Amino acid sequence: MNCPGLQARVQDKNFNRGFSPINNNNMKHVIKRSWAEPYKIKMVELLKMTSPQHRKKALQQAGFNTFLLRSEDVYIDLLTDSGTSAMSDRQWAGMMLGDEAYAGSRNFYHLEKVVQDVYGYKYLVPTHQGRGAENILSKILIKPGDIIPGNMYFTTTRLHQELAGGKFEDIIIDEAHDPENEHPFKGNVDLAKLEKLIKKYGANRIPYISIATSVNMAGGQPISIKNLKELRALTKKHGIRVIHDMTRVAENAHFIQQREKGYQNKSIKTIVKEICSLTDGATMSAKKDALVNIGGFLAVNDWDVFEEARNMVVVYEGLHTYGGLAGRDMEAMAIGIMESVDDDHMHARVGQVIYLGEKMIDYGVPIVRPIGGHGIFVDAKKFLPHIPQYEFPAQTLAAEVYLDSGVRTMERGVVSAGRKANGENYYPKLELVRFTIPRRVYTQAHMDVIAESTARVYERRNKIRGLKMVYEPKYLRFFQARFEPLK
Ligand code: PLI
């Protein structure tokens, strides 16, 4: 690797603090130049402050699951960055240009052009959100008994693969499973693991490799262009497709720009297009990078897959020129995609995440390193070492942070991992609480409040007890499971 992990973190730190990441030889004499958001606030949404008694009651009613809290009972909402972005004035203006025709909306053609220009994929099928695209893709490409290797699982992605009869196999590098490892590209594929799978099962049982940029479950960790190129070469040799989960591709491109040799002077827009060019198609949840509250798509280069998807979308989502979306949603998405690849936007977006992460580190809170693109992932195993994984340390910690301050976070550990086809629990190495930062929504003062609250919980960590699960839904249990505190 050209750039050792530690150096990469120092580079990010310099960037965050306003130094040029490249010309920083004489840092002692440089006056601090803070970054700031490349926008100003035009409208505000009032937040409700709550008392500890109110939060205790709300948490009990929610079965100690932050997904089951009412949003009204939350002060700062870090449950997810999905669909929670603040849209720009241009996006809102675009909403007024919605062409709500059942067929052939002009907003579809605008979106199609933007997807072709910005990402480079040839054919577009809009869907109501990311999992709509995952459903269609899995049904088209996966046959029962197939193997789908990927750089760490994502909940909905793996479920659709399994429902189509496939089996997910993790081929991410080992470093990704170690929260303290500072590898700059923890989203990379271990090519030896992939070759082993190809040898074991044969290429014809592998319909595609599922590659996420900015790997969510690993802590928002990027994959490098170098690794993608090597993957492309290997898959080409075996005639295997690469399908890109491009939900957070621009955040990944930011890290490539900061860390990968030869990319410092390339724009995020250029890097995004290069990433996409190394893959055959993509599923997109536009609710993240693309700055909209709802929307997604499937985009492919292969006419046959497109034709099949265009047939299938009418069964599950809606006509192929709206896929479950209103015309205005497609317009906002088209504009959001263009805004998402702006360098200033992305530097401020990731800069805010890094600001929070560094505060957490300063308070001694154990977090996944390097700091990822869309949130801070607190290492619950290290935060609460006295709580075994079967007593849900990450679920417990998310509940405790809410009790302290009304900050809502999300479990990303054993509850999210769910059960295998044979009913056994998955026990993932990573037992994390995700503090996900919505885009363009909260201020630096909010980040301070979040870090201080987490530090307070950390101070009383030894007194915290685990949870037991008292209700478990069949699919994606983390959304609706209920818990009770252990006596
Ligand atoms: O929530 P959807 O259906 O629009 O997208 C599903 C989805 C697919 N891939 C990845 C990497 C995701 O992060 C993702 C959704 N993520 C959510 C909801 C999250 O809170 O991270």
Tab-separated table of N, CA, C and O in Angstrom, residues 223-296:
chain	number	residue	atom	x	y	z
A	223	ILE	N	-12.990	1.651	-0.676
A	223	ILE	CA	-12.209	0.719	-1.495
A	223	ILE	C	-11.340	1.575	-2.403
A	223	ILE	O	-11.746	2.665	-2.817
A	224	SER	N	-10.119	1.104	-2.729
A	224	SER	CA	-9.206	1.909	-3.557
A	224	SER	C	-9.437	1.608	-5.038
A	224	SER	O	-9.937	0.539	-5.400
A	225	ILE	N	-9.014	2.542	-5.883
A	225	ILE	CA	-9.086	2.319	-7.331
A	225	ILE	C	-8.145	1.162	-7.710
A	225	ILE	O	-8.483	0.326	-8.553
A	226	LYS	N	-7.002	1.109	-7.046
A	226	LYS	CA	-6.029	0.060	-7.359
A	226	LYS	C	-6.667	-1.319	-7.147
A	226	LYS	O	-6.570	-2.202	-8.002
A	227	ASN	N	-7.354	-1.471	-6.020
A	227	ASN	CA	-8.002	-2.738	-5.719
A	227	ASN	C	-9.128	-3.035	-6.707
A	227	ASN	O	-9.290	-4.168	-7.177
A	228	LEU	N	-9.880	-2.000	-7.059
A	228	LEU	CA	-10.970	-2.185	-8.030
A	228	LEU	C	-10.422	-2.618	-9.391
A	228	LEU	O	-11.017	-3.453	-10.073
A	229	LYS	N	-9.267	-2.036	-9.759
A	229	LYS	CA	-8.670	-2.413	-11.056
A	229	LYS	C	-8.220	-3.874	-11.038
A	229	LYS	O	-8.402	-4.606	-12.010
A	230	GLU	N	-7.624	-4.278	-9.912
A	230	GLU	CA	-7.185	-5.678	-9.797
A	230	GLU	C	-8.391	-6.624	-9.831
A	230	GLU	O	-8.362	-7.677	-10.459
A	231	LEU	N	-9.461	-6.194	-9.166
A	231	LEU	CA	-10.691	-6.998	-9.148
A	231	LEU	C	-11.261	-7.112	-10.564
A	231	LEU	O	-11.698	-8.184	-10.994
A	232	ARG	N	-11.253	-5.983	-11.273
A	232	ARG	CA	-11.765	-5.963	-12.648
A	232	ARG	C	-10.990	-6.952	-13.522
A	232	ARG	O	-11.561	-7.730	-14.287
A	233	ALA	N	-9.651	-6.950	-13.361
A	233	ALA	CA	-8.816	-7.832	-14.185
A	233	ALA	C	-9.138	-9.301	-13.888
A	233	ALA	O	-9.299	-10.125	-14.799
A	234	LEU	N	-9.275	-9.614	-12.592
A	234	LEU	CA	-9.538	-11.003	-12.201
A	234	LEU	C	-10.923	-11.465	-12.674
A	234	LEU	O	-11.082	-12.571	-13.207
A	235	THR	N	-11.922	-10.604	-12.508
A	235	THR	CA	-13.290	-11.001	-12.883
A	235	THR	C	-13.427	-11.107	-14.406
A	235	THR	O	-14.175	-11.939	-14.909
A	236	LYS	N	-12.673	-10.274	-15.108
A	236	LYS	CA	-12.706	-10.322	-16.576
A	236	LYS	C	-12.192	-11.684	-17.054
A	236	LYS	O	-12.757	-12.310	-17.955
A	237	LYS	N	-11.111	-12.117	-16.393
A	237	LYS	CA	-10.509	-13.410	-16.760
A	237	LYS	C	-11.529	-14.550	-16.612
A	237	LYS	O	-11.533	-15.498	-17.387
A	238	HIS	N	-12.397	-14.429	-15.607
A	238	HIS	CA	-13.353	-15.514	-15.336
A	238	HIS	C	-14.754	-15.222	-15.874
A	238	HIS	O	-15.674	-16.009	-15.648
A	239	GLY	N	-14.922	-14.075	-16.515
A	239	GLY	CA	-16.238	-13.724	-17.072
A	239	GLY	C	-17.296	-13.500	-16.006
A	239	GLY	O	-18.454	-13.892	-16.167
A	240	ILE	N	-16.902	-12.892	-14.881
A	240	ILE	CA	-17.863	-12.628	-13.785
A	240	ILE	C	-18.144	-11.119	-13.730
A	240	ILE	O	-17.233	-10.303	-13.809
A	241	ARG	N	-19.430	-10.772	-13.571
A	241	ARG	CA	-19.802	-9.354	-13.474
A	241	ARG	C	-19.414	-8.766	-12.109
A	241	ARG	O	-19.382	-9.480	-11.104
A	242	VAL	N	-19.206	-7.456	-12.099
A	242	VAL	CA	-19.059	-6.727	-10.833
A	242	VAL	C	-20.246	-5.773	-10.722
A	242	VAL	O	-20.462	-4.935	-11.597
A	243	ILE	N	-21.051	-5.958	-9.676
A	243	ILE	CA	-22.192	-5.063	-9.443
A	243	ILE	C	-21.869	-4.187	-8.235
A	243	ILE	O	-21.467	-4.664	-7.177
A	244	HIS	N	-22.068	-2.904	-8.427
A	244	HIS	CA	-21.594	-1.875	-7.513
A	244	HIS	C	-22.765	-1.373	-6.656
A	244	HIS	O	-23.738	-0.867	-7.196
A	245	ASP	N	-22.648	-1.502	-5.347
A	245	ASP	CA	-23.601	-0.813	-4.468
A	245	ASP	C	-23.045	0.593	-4.290
A	245	ASP	O	-22.121	0.826	-3.508
A	246	MET	N	-23.602	1.538	-5.064
A	246	MET	CA	-23.002	2.876	-5.173
A	246	MET	C	-23.679	3.903	-4.267
A	246	MET	O	-23.551	5.101	-4.481
A	247	THR	N	-24.314	3.380	-3.217
A	247	THR	CA	-25.063	4.242	-2.307
A	247	THR	C	-24.250	5.428	-1.778
A	247	THR	O	-24.750	6.527	-1.634
A	248	ARG	N	-22.958	5.184	-1.483
A	248	ARG	CA	-22.112	6.261	-0.951
A	248	ARG	C	-20.825	6.393	-1.778
A	248	ARG	O	-19.728	6.540	-1.241
A	249	VAL	N	-20.970	6.356	-3.092
A	249	VAL	CA	-19.786	6.349	-3.970
A	249	VAL	C	-19.006	7.661	-3.890
A	249	VAL	O	-17.763	7.663	-3.954
A	250	ALA	N	-19.682	8.798	-3.716
A	250	ALA	CA	-18.950	10.078	-3.702
A	250	ALA	C	-18.124	10.209	-2.424
A	250	ALA	O	-17.026	10.785	-2.439
A	251	GLU	N	-18.631	9.649	-1.324
A	251	GLU	CA	-17.839	9.671	-0.085
A	251	GLU	C	-16.591	8.809	-0.255
A	251	GLU	O	-15.499	9.170	0.196
A	252	ASN	N	-16.749	7.678	-0.933
A	252	ASN	CA	-15.592	6.827	-1.221
A	252	ASN	C	-14.579	7.596	-2.072
A	252	ASN	O	-13.366	7.561	-1.829
A	253	ALA	N	-15.084	8.334	-3.064
A	253	ALA	CA	-14.195	9.089	-3.957
A	253	ALA	C	-13.417	10.146	-3.174
A	253	ALA	O	-12.239	10.412	-3.450
A	254	HIS	N	-14.059	10.729	-2.166
A	254	HIS	CA	-13.360	11.707	-1.324
A	254	HIS	C	-12.122	11.077	-0.680
A	254	HIS	O	-11.037	11.648	-0.675
A	255	PHE	N	-12.284	9.850	-0.150
A	255	PHE	CA	-11.149	9.210	0.513
A	255	PHE	C	-10.056	8.827	-0.489
A	255	PHE	O	-8.872	8.854	-0.166
A	256	ILE	N	-10.462	8.457	-1.697
A	256	ILE	CA	-9.455	8.167	-2.730
A	256	ILE	C	-8.656	9.439	-3.020
A	256	ILE	O	-7.422	9.431	-3.085
A	257	GLN	N	-9.354	10.556	-3.130
A	257	GLN	CA	-8.685	11.832	-3.390
A	257	GLN	C	-7.704	12.177	-2.258
A	257	GLN	O	-6.608	12.672	-2.490
A	258	GLN	N	-8.094	11.883	-1.029
A	258	GLN	CA	-7.247	12.216	0.119
A	258	GLN	C	-6.090	11.241	0.305
A	258	GLN	O	-5.044	11.613	0.822
A	259	ARG	N	-6.285	9.979	-0.110
A	259	ARG	CA	-5.331	8.948	0.319
A	259	ARG	C	-4.615	8.200	-0.791
A	259	ARG	O	-3.577	7.583	-0.532
A	260	GLU	N	-5.174	8.140	-1.982
A	260	GLU	CA	-4.578	7.247	-2.982
A	260	GLU	C	-3.628	8.025	-3.880
A	260	GLU	O	-3.969	9.093	-4.398
A	261	LYS	N	-2.438	7.432	-4.078
A	261	LYS	CA	-1.403	8.103	-4.875
A	261	LYS	C	-1.927	8.390	-6.282
A	261	LYS	O	-2.546	7.533	-6.904
A	262	GLY	N	-1.704	9.611	-6.737
A	262	GLY	CA	-2.090	9.971	-8.097
A	262	GLY	C	-3.483	10.584	-8.207
A	262	GLY	O	-3.901	10.977	-9.299
A	263	TYR	N	-4.223	10.659	-7.088
A	263	TYR	CA	-5.602	11.159	-7.168
A	263	TYR	C	-5.822	12.505	-6.469
A	263	TYR	O	-6.923	13.038	-6.500
A	264	GLN	N	-4.746	13.073	-5.889
A	264	GLN	CA	-4.900	14.320	-5.111
A	264	GLN	C	-5.441	15.462	-5.962
A	264	GLN	O	-6.158	16.321	-5.482
A	265	ASN	N	-5.067	15.481	-7.239
A	265	ASN	CA	-5.492	16.611	-8.071
A	265	ASN	C	-6.679	16.278	-8.969
A	265	ASN	O	-7.015	17.054	-9.862
A	266	LYS	N	-7.290	15.136	-8.727
A	266	LYS	CA	-8.479	14.789	-9.529
A	266	LYS	C	-9.740	15.182	-8.752
A	266	LYS	O	-9.769	15.073	-7.524
A	267	SER	N	-10.758	15.600	-9.468
A	267	SER	CA	-11.997	16.001	-8.790
A	267	SER	C	-12.769	14.758	-8.353
A	267	SER	O	-12.587	13.662	-8.913
A	268	ILE	N	-13.642	14.959	-7.382
A	268	ILE	CA	-14.483	13.852	-6.920
A	268	ILE	C	-15.329	13.338	-8.085
A	268	ILE	O	-15.512	12.136	-8.268
A	269	LYS	N	-15.786	14.251	-8.921
A	269	LYS	CA	-16.604	13.858	-10.066
A	269	LYS	C	-15.832	12.897	-10.992
A	269	LYS	O	-16.363	11.865	-11.434
A	270	THR	N	-14.574	13.230	-11.239
A	270	THR	CA	-13.750	12.378	-12.113
A	270	THR	C	-13.538	11.013	-11.472
A	270	THR	O	-13.602	9.973	-12.146
A	271	ILE	N	-13.276	11.033	-10.163
A	271	ILE	CA	-12.986	9.764	-9.473
A	271	ILE	C	-14.244	8.885	-9.435
A	271	ILE	O	-14.167	7.666	-9.656
A	272	VAL	N	-15.396	9.504	-9.194
A	272	VAL	CA	-16.655	8.738	-9.168
A	272	VAL	C	-16.843	8.022	-10.506
A	272	VAL	O	-17.170	6.827	-10.562
A	273	LYS	N	-16.591	8.731	-11.582
A	273	LYS	CA	-16.809	8.115	-12.904
A	273	LYS	C	-15.823	6.973	-13.137
A	273	LYS	O	-16.186	5.940	-13.712
A	274	GLU	N	-14.601	7.154	-12.651
A	274	GLU	CA	-13.617	6.075	-12.828
A	274	GLU	C	-14.037	4.834	-12.024
A	274	GLU	O	-13.943	3.706	-12.519
A	275	ILE	N	-14.514	5.052	-10.808
A	275	ILE	CA	-14.979	3.905	-9.994
A	275	ILE	C	-16.065	3.140	-10.773
A	275	ILE	O	-15.996	1.922	-10.933
A	276	CYS	N	-17.053	3.890	-11.261
A	276	CYS	CA	-18.181	3.238	-11.942
A	276	CYS	C	-17.717	2.509	-13.203
A	276	CYS	O	-18.253	1.444	-13.545
A	277	SER	N	-16.706	3.065	-13.858
A	277	SER	CA	-16.245	2.463	-15.115
A	277	SER	C	-15.609	1.084	-14.885
A	277	SER	O	-15.419	0.321	-15.820
A	278	LEU	N	-15.266	0.795	-13.629
A	278	LEU	CA	-14.636	-0.496	-13.326
A	278	LEU	C	-15.668	-1.555	-12.921
A	278	LEU	O	-15.319	-2.623	-12.444
A	279	THR	N	-16.948	-1.209	-13.086
A	279	THR	CA	-18.013	-2.145	-12.714
A	279	THR	C	-19.022	-2.261	-13.864
A	279	THR	O	-19.007	-1.453	-14.791
A	280	ASP	N	-19.903	-3.263	-13.768
A	280	ASP	CA	-20.829	-3.525	-14.886
A	280	ASP	C	-22.222	-2.975	-14.671
A	280	ASP	O	-23.041	-2.965	-15.587
A	281	GLY	N	-22.512	-2.595	-13.448
A	281	GLY	CA	-23.842	-2.087	-13.159
A	281	GLY	C	-23.902	-1.733	-11.688
A	281	GLY	O	-22.940	-1.979	-10.942
A	282	ALA	N	-25.033	-1.142	-11.264
A	282	ALA	CA	-25.081	-0.654	-9.892
A	282	ALA	C	-26.501	-0.644	-9.348
A	282	ALA	O	-27.465	-0.464	-10.099
A	283	THR	N	-26.584	-0.821	-8.022
A	283	THR	CA	-27.820	-0.501	-7.320
A	283	THR	C	-27.534	0.749	-6.506
A	283	THR	O	-26.429	0.926	-5.997
A	284	MET	N	-28.535	1.608	-6.401
A	284	MET	CA	-28.318	2.889	-5.722
A	284	MET	C	-29.466	3.185	-4.777
A	284	MET	O	-30.641	3.130	-5.180
A	285	SER	N	-29.127	3.487	-3.536
A	285	SER	CA	-30.096	4.113	-2.644
A	285	SER	C	-29.788	5.601	-2.700
A	285	SER	O	-28.822	6.061	-2.083
A	286	ALA	N	-30.582	6.344	-3.434
A	286	ALA	CA	-30.299	7.782	-3.622
A	286	ALA	C	-30.587	8.582	-2.361
A	286	ALA	O	-30.327	9.780	-2.305
A	287	LYS	N	-31.091	7.900	-1.322
A	287	LYS	CA	-31.414	8.553	-0.061
A	287	LYS	C	-30.157	8.941	0.715
A	287	LYS	O	-30.246	9.574	1.758
A	288	LYS	N	-28.980	8.525	0.231
A	288	LYS	CA	-27.746	8.853	0.961
A	288	LYS	C	-26.979	9.921	0.165
A	288	LYS	O	-27.373	11.076	0.139
A	289	ASP	N	-25.917	9.481	-0.547
A	289	ASP	CA	-25.099	10.409	-1.341
A	289	ASP	C	-25.919	11.412	-2.151
A	289	ASP	O	-25.550	12.575	-2.267
A	290	ALA	N	-27.001	10.947	-2.756
A	290	ALA	CA	-27.690	11.766	-3.759
A	290	ALA	C	-28.674	12.762	-3.144
A	290	ALA	O	-29.422	13.425	-3.872
A	291	LEU	N	-28.676	12.874	-1.813
A	291	LEU	CA	-29.288	14.020	-1.142
A	291	LEU	C	-30.805	14.144	-1.311
A	291	LEU	O	-31.332	15.254	-1.331
A	292	VAL	N	-31.483	13.005	-1.458
A	292	VAL	CA	-32.949	13.075	-1.527
A	292	VAL	C	-33.574	12.282	-0.390
A	292	VAL	O	-32.931	11.439	0.225
A	293	ASN	N	-34.841	12.559	-0.131
A	293	ASN	CA	-35.529	11.903	0.974
A	293	ASN	C	-36.099	10.547	0.560
A	293	ASN	O	-36.418	9.718	1.409
A	294	ILE	N	-36.246	10.331	-0.735
A	294	ILE	CA	-36.704	9.025	-1.219
A	294	ILE	C	-36.193	8.834	-2.653
A	294	ILE	O	-36.062	9.802	-3.398
A	295	GLY	N	-35.897	7.574	-3.006
A	295	GLY	CA	-35.487	7.300	-4.387
A	295	GLY	C	-34.319	6.341	-4.486
A	295	GLY	O	-33.569	6.140	-3.531
A	296	GLY	N	-34.224	5.716	-5.637
A	296	GLY	CA	-33.123	4.799	-5.899
A	296	GLY	C	-33.168	4.385	-7.349
A	296	GLY	O	-34.022	4.874	-8.118
